[in-house]
Short mmCIF file of C-alpha atoms in Angstrom, two decimals:
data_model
loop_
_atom_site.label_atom_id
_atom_site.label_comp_id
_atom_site.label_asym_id
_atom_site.label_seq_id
_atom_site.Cartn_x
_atom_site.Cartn_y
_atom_site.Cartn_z
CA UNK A 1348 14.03 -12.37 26.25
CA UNK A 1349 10.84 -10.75 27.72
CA UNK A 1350 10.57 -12.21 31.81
CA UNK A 1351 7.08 -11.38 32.20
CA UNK A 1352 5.96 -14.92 31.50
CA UNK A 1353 4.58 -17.62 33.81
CA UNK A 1354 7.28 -19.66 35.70
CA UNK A 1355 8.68 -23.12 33.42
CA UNK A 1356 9.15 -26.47 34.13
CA UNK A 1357 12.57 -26.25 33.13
CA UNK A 1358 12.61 -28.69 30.44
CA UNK A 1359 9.40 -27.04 29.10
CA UNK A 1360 9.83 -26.37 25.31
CA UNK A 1361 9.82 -23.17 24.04
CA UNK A 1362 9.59 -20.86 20.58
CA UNK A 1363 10.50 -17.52 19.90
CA UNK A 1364 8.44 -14.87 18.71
CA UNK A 1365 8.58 -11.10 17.86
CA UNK A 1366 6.16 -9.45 20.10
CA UNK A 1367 4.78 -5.98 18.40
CA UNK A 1368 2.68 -3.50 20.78
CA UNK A 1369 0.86 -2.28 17.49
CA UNK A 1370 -1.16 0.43 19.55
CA UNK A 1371 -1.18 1.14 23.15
CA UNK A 1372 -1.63 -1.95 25.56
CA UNK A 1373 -2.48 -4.31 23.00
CA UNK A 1374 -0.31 -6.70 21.49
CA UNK A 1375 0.00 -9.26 18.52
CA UNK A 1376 3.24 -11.91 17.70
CA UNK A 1377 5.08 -13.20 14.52
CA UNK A 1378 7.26 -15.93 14.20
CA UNK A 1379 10.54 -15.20 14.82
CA UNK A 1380 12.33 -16.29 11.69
CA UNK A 1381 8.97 -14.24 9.96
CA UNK A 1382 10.64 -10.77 11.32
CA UNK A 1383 13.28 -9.51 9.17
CA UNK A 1384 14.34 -5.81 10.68
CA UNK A 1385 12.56 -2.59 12.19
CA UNK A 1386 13.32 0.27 10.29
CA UNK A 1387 13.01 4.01 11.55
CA UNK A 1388 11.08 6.28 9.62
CA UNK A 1389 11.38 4.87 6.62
CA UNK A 1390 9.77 7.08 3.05
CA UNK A 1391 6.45 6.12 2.72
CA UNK A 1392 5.13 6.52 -0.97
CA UNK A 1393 0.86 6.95 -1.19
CA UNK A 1394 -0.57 4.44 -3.79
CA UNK A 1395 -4.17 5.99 -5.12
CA UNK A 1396 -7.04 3.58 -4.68
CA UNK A 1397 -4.94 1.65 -2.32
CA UNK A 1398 -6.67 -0.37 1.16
CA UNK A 1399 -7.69 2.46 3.67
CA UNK A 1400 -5.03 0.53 6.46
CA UNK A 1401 -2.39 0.57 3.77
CA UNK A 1402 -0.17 3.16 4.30
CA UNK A 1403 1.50 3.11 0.41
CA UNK A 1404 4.77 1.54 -0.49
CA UNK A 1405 8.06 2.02 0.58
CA UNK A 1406 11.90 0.97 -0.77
CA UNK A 1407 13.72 -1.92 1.42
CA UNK A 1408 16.46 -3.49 -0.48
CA UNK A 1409 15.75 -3.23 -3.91
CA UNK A 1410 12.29 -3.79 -3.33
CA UNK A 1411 9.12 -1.78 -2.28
CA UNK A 1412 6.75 -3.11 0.45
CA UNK A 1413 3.25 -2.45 1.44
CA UNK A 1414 3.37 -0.95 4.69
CA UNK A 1415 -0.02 -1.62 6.75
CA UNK A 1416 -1.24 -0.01 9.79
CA UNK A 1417 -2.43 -3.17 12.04
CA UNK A 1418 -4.18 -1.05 14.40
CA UNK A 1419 -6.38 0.46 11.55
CA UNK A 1420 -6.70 -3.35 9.65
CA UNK A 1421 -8.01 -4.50 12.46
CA UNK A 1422 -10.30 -2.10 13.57
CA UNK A 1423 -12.17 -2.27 10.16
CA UNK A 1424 -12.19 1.87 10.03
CA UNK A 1425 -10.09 4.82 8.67
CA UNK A 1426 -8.32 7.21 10.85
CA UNK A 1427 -9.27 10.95 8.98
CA UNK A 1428 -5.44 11.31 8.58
CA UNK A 1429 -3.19 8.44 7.90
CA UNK A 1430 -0.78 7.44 10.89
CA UNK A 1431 2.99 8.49 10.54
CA UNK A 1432 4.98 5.54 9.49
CA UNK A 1433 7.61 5.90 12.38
CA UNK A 1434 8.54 2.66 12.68
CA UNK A 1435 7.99 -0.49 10.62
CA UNK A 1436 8.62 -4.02 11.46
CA UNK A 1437 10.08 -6.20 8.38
CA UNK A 1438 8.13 -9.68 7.52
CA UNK A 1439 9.10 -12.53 5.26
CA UNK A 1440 6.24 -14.92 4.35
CA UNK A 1441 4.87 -17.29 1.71
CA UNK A 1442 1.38 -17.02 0.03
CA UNK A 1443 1.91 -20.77 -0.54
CA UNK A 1444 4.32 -23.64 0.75
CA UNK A 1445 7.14 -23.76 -2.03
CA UNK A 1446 6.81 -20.47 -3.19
CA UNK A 1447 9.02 -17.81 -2.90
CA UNK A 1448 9.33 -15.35 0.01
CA UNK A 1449 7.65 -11.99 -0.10
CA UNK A 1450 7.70 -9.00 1.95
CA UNK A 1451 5.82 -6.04 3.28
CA UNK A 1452 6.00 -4.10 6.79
CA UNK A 1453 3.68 -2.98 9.41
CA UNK A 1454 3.91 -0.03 11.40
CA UNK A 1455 5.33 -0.44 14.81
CA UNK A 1456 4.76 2.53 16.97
CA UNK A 1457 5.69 0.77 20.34
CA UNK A 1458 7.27 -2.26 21.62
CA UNK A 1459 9.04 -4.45 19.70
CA UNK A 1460 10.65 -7.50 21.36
CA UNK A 1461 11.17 -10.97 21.56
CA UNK A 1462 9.43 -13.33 24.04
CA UNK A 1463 9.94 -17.25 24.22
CA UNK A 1464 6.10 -19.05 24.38
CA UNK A 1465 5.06 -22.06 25.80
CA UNK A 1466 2.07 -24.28 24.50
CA UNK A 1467 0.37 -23.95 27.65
CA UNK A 1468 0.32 -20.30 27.46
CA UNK A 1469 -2.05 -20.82 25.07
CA UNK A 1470 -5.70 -18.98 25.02
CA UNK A 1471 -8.57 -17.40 23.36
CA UNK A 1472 -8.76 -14.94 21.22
CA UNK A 1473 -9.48 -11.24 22.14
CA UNK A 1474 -12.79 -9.89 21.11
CA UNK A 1475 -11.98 -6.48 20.09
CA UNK A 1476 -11.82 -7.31 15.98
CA UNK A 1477 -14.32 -10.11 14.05
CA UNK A 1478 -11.11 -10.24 11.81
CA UNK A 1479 -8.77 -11.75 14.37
CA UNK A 1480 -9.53 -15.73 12.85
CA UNK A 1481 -8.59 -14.19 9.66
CA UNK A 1482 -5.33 -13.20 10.61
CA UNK A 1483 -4.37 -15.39 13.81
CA UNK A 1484 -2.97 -18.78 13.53
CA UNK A 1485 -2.81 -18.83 16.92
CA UNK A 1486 -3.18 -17.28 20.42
CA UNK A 1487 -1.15 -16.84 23.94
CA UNK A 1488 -1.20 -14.99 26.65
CA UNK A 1489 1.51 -12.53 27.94
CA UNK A 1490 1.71 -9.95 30.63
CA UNK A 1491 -2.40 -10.60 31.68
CA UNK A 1492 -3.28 -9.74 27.66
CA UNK A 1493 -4.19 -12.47 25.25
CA UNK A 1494 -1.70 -12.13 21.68
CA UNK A 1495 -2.45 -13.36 18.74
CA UNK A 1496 -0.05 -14.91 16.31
CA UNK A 1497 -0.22 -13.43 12.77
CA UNK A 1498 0.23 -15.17 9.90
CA UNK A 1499 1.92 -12.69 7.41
CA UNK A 1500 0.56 -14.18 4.10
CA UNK A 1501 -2.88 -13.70 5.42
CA UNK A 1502 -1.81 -10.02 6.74
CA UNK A 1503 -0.43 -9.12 3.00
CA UNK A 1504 -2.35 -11.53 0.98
CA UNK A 1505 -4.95 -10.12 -1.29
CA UNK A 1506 -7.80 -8.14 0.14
CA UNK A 1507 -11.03 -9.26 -0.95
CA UNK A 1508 -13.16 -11.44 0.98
CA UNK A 1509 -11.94 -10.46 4.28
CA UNK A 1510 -15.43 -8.74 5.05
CA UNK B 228 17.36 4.34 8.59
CA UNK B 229 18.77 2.42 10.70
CA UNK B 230 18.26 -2.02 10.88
CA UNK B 231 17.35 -2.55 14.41
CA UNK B 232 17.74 -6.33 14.48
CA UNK B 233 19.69 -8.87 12.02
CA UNK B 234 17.63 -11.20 9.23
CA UNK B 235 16.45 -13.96 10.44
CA UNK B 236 17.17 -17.50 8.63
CA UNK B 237 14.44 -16.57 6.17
CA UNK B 238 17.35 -14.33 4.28
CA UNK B 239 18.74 -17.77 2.47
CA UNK B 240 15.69 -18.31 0.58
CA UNK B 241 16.18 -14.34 -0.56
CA UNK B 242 17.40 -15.33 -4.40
CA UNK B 243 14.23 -17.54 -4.87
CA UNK B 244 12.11 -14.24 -3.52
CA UNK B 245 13.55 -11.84 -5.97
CA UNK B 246 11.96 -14.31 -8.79
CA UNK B 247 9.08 -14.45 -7.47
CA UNK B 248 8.80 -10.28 -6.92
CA UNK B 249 10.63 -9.81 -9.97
CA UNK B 250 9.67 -6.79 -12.05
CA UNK B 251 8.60 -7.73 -15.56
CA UNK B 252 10.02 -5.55 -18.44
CA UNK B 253 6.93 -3.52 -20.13
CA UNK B 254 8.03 -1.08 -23.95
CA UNK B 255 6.22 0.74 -26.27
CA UNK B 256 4.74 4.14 -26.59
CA UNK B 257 3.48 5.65 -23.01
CA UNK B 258 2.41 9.33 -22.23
CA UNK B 259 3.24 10.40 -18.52
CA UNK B 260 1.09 12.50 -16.93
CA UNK B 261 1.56 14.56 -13.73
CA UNK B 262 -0.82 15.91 -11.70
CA UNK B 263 1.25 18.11 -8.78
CA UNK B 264 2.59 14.80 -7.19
CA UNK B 265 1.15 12.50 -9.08
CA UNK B 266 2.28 10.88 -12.13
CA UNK B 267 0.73 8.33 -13.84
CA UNK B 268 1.63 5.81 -17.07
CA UNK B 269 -0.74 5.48 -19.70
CA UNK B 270 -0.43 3.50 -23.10
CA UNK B 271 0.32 6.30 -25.75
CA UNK B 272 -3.34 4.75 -27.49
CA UNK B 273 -5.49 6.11 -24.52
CA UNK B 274 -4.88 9.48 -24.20
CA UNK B 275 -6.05 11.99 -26.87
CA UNK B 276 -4.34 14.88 -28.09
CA UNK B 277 -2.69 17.66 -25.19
CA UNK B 278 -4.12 21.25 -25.60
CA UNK B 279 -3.58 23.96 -23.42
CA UNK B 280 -6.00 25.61 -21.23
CA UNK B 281 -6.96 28.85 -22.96
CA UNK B 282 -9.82 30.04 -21.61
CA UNK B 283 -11.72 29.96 -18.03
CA UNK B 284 -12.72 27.12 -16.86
CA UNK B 285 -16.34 27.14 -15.25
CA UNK B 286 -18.24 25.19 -12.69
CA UNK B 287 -21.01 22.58 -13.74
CA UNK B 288 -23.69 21.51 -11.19
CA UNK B 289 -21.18 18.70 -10.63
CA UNK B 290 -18.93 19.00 -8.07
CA UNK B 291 -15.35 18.06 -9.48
CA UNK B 292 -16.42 18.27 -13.14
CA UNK B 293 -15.37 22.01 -15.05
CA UNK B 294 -16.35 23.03 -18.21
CA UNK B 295 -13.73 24.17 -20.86
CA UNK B 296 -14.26 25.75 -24.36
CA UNK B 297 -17.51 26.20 -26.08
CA UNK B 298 -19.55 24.68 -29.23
CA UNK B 299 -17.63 21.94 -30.63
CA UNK B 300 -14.58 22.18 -28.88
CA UNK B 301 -16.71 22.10 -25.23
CA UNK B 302 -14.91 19.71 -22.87
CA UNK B 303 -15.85 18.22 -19.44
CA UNK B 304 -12.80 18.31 -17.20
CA UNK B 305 -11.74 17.11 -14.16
CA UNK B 306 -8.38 18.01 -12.05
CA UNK B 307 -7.05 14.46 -9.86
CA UNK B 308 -6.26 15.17 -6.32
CA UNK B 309 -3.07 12.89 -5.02
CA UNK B 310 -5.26 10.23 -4.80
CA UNK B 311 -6.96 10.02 -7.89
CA UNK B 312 -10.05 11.45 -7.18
CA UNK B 313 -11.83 14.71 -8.33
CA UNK B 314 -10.96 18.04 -6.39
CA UNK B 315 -13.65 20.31 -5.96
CA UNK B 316 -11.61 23.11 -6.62
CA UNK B 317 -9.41 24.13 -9.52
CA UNK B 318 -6.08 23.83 -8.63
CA UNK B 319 -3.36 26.32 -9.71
CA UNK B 320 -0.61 24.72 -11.82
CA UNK B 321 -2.46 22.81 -14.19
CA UNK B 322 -2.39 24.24 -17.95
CA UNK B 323 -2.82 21.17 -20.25
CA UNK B 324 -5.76 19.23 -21.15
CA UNK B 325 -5.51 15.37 -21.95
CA UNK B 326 -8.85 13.61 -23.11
CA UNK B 327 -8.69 10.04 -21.88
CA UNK B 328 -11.21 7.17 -22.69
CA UNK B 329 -13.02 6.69 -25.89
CA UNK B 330 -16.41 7.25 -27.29
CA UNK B 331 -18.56 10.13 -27.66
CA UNK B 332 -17.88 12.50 -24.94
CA UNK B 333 -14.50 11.47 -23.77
CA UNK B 334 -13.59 13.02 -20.43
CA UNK B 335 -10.52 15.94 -20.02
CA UNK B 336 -8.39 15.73 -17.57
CA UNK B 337 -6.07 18.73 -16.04
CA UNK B 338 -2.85 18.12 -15.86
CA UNK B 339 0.66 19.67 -14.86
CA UNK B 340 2.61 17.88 -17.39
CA UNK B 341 2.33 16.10 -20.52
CA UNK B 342 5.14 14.14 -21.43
CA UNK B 343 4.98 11.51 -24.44
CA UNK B 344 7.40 8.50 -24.22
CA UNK B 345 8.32 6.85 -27.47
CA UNK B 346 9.71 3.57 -27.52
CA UNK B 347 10.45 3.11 -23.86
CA UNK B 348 11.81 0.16 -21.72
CA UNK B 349 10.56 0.12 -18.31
CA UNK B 350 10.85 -2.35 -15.26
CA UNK B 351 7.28 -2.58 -14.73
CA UNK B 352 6.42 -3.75 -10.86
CA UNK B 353 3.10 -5.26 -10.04
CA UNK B 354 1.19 -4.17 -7.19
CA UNK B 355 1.67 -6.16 -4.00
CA UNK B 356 -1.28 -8.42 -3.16
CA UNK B 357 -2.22 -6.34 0.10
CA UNK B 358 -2.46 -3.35 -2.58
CA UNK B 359 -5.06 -5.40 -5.02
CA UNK B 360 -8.39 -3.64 -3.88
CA UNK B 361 -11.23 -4.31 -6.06
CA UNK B 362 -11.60 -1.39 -8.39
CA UNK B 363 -8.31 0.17 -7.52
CA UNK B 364 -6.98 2.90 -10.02
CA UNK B 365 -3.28 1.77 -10.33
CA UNK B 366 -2.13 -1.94 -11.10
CA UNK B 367 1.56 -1.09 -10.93
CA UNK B 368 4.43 0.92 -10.96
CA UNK B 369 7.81 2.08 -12.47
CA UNK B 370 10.62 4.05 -11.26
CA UNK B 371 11.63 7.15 -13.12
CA UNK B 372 13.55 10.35 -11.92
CA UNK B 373 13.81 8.99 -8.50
CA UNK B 374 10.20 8.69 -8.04
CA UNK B 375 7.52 6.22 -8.59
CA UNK B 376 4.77 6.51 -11.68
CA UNK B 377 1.74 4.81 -11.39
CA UNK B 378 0.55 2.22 -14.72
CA UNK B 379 -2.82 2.95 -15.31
CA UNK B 380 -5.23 3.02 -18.11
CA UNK B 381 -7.97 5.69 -19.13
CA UNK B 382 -10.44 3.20 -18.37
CA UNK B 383 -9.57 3.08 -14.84
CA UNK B 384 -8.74 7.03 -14.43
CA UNK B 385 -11.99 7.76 -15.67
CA UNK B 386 -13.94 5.20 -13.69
CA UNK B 387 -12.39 5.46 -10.56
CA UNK B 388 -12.36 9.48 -10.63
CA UNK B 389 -15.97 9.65 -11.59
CA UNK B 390 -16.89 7.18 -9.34
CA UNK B 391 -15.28 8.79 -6.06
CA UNK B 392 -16.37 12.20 -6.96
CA UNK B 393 -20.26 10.83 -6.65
#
């Protein structure tokens, strides 16, 4: 549990989250129980015609996952050459209450770890992507930096008519 | 690779996932065709008859569109890059012709390998929703030799090839 956080009452309530530095200084959060496993350098396979911030697919327990580069998503732009996989983070979501769970990953080239929030950490937004309502279910502020809560089904959902 | 952290209490729910990602079984007659690292899945009915490259192949005032034969057996050809689109230059290893799409003037493409499939059984796995781009070339996959082979159709090859190359 991360301590950089604003001192608690102590009977404050409190939920987990993963916390993912997806490029330098800048952070977003999952839910907890949303965050199956980081994996280290996992095979990355290139799909043709696939999303410029999708890295291709890769095998995780008798499945293969889309692997997306959050950094590139949510800048809107292509790096020339795709980032190294490294490491991925692992999320479980559902494109629908009731239906089954899916999967995919996202790259993870820095921190992962978990930090308890509080609903009156919450805050704004940062400004640095128009996509962040697309994405963010939420918002809360850790360390001076404002993180935004993903929601995986919108992360891995389909593509069109995010622009 | 190594699992950094345990599943979390999503994991119970994991047999009602695997129905819902659940390959579906596709048969028939397929032709596989391999382009260096690529290999693609096409229904047998798309792709015309394999003949190998005999002669030069020349430049056109297209970029990424070669010239093959002369007089009736003329062909436009194109060689795919890894990702599907046209490469500007001829690449070494590629000694078969394929014609895919119908019509008139159906397009050649260069390939390393032909290989016809007759009365296959494959698990055929859709494309994850974050993969679904409008216009994308490939709308699945299958596992073969280790490997995964893209499911395509001429329709999209040739669309998506000529459309990149512009």
């Amino acid at each position: 549990v991360d301590t950089r956080l604003p001192e608690a009452p102590p009977d404050e309530q409190r939920a987990p989250a993963r916390l993912l530095e997806y490029k330098r200084g800048a952070y977003v959060a999952f839910a907890a129980h949303a965050t199956i496993g980081l994996i280290d350098g996992p095979t990355v396979v290139p799909v043709p015609g696939a999303p410029y911030y999708c890295l291709g697919l890769m095998a995780w327990q008798d499945r293969w996952l889309p692997v997306i580069d959050l950094n590139t998503l949510l800048r809107a732009y292509a790096e020339p050459e795709p980032p190294p996989a490294g490491h991925v983070l692992v999320l479980a979501y559902q494109s629908e209450p009731g239906q089954p769970l899916q999967y995919g990953a996202v790259c993870a080239p820095w921190l992962v770890t978990m930090v308890e929030v509080a609903d009156r950490q919450q805050c704004g937004l940062p400004r640095d992507s128009d996509l962040w309502p697309w994405f963010a279910l939420a918002c809360f502020e850790y360390d001076d930096h404002p993180v935004p809560v993903l929601d995986a089904a919108q992360v891995f959902g389909l593509p069109q008519g995010r622009y | 690779m190594k699992h950094a952290f345990e599943p979390g209490s999503m994991m119970k729910d994991e047999a009602a996932s695997r129905m819902g990602s659940a390959p579906g079984r596709a048969g028939g007659n397929f032709v596989l065709l391999r382009a260096d690292s690529l290999r693609l899945l096409l229904p047998q009915h798309d792709v015309g008859a394999a003949e190998y490259i005999e002669h030069e192949l020349r430049t056109t005032a297209r970029p990424g569109i070669y010239e093959h034969g002369e007089g009736t057996s003329l062909r436009q050809v194109v060689a795919l890059s890894g990702d599907m689109t046209a490469l500007k230059s001829f690449p070494a290893g590629r000694f078969v012709l394929a014609s895919l799409g119908a019509g008139e003037r159906p397009l050649s493409f260069a390939w390393s390998e032909v290989q016809v499939l007759i009365d296959v059984q494959f698990e055929r796995h859709p494309l994850p929703p974050a993969m679904q781009e409008a216009g994308a070339p490939i709308d699945g996959f299958v596992e073969r030799d280790g490997g995964l082979v893209f499911c395509t159709t001429a329709e999209r090859v040739v669309s998506y090839a000529t459309a990149m190359g512009n």
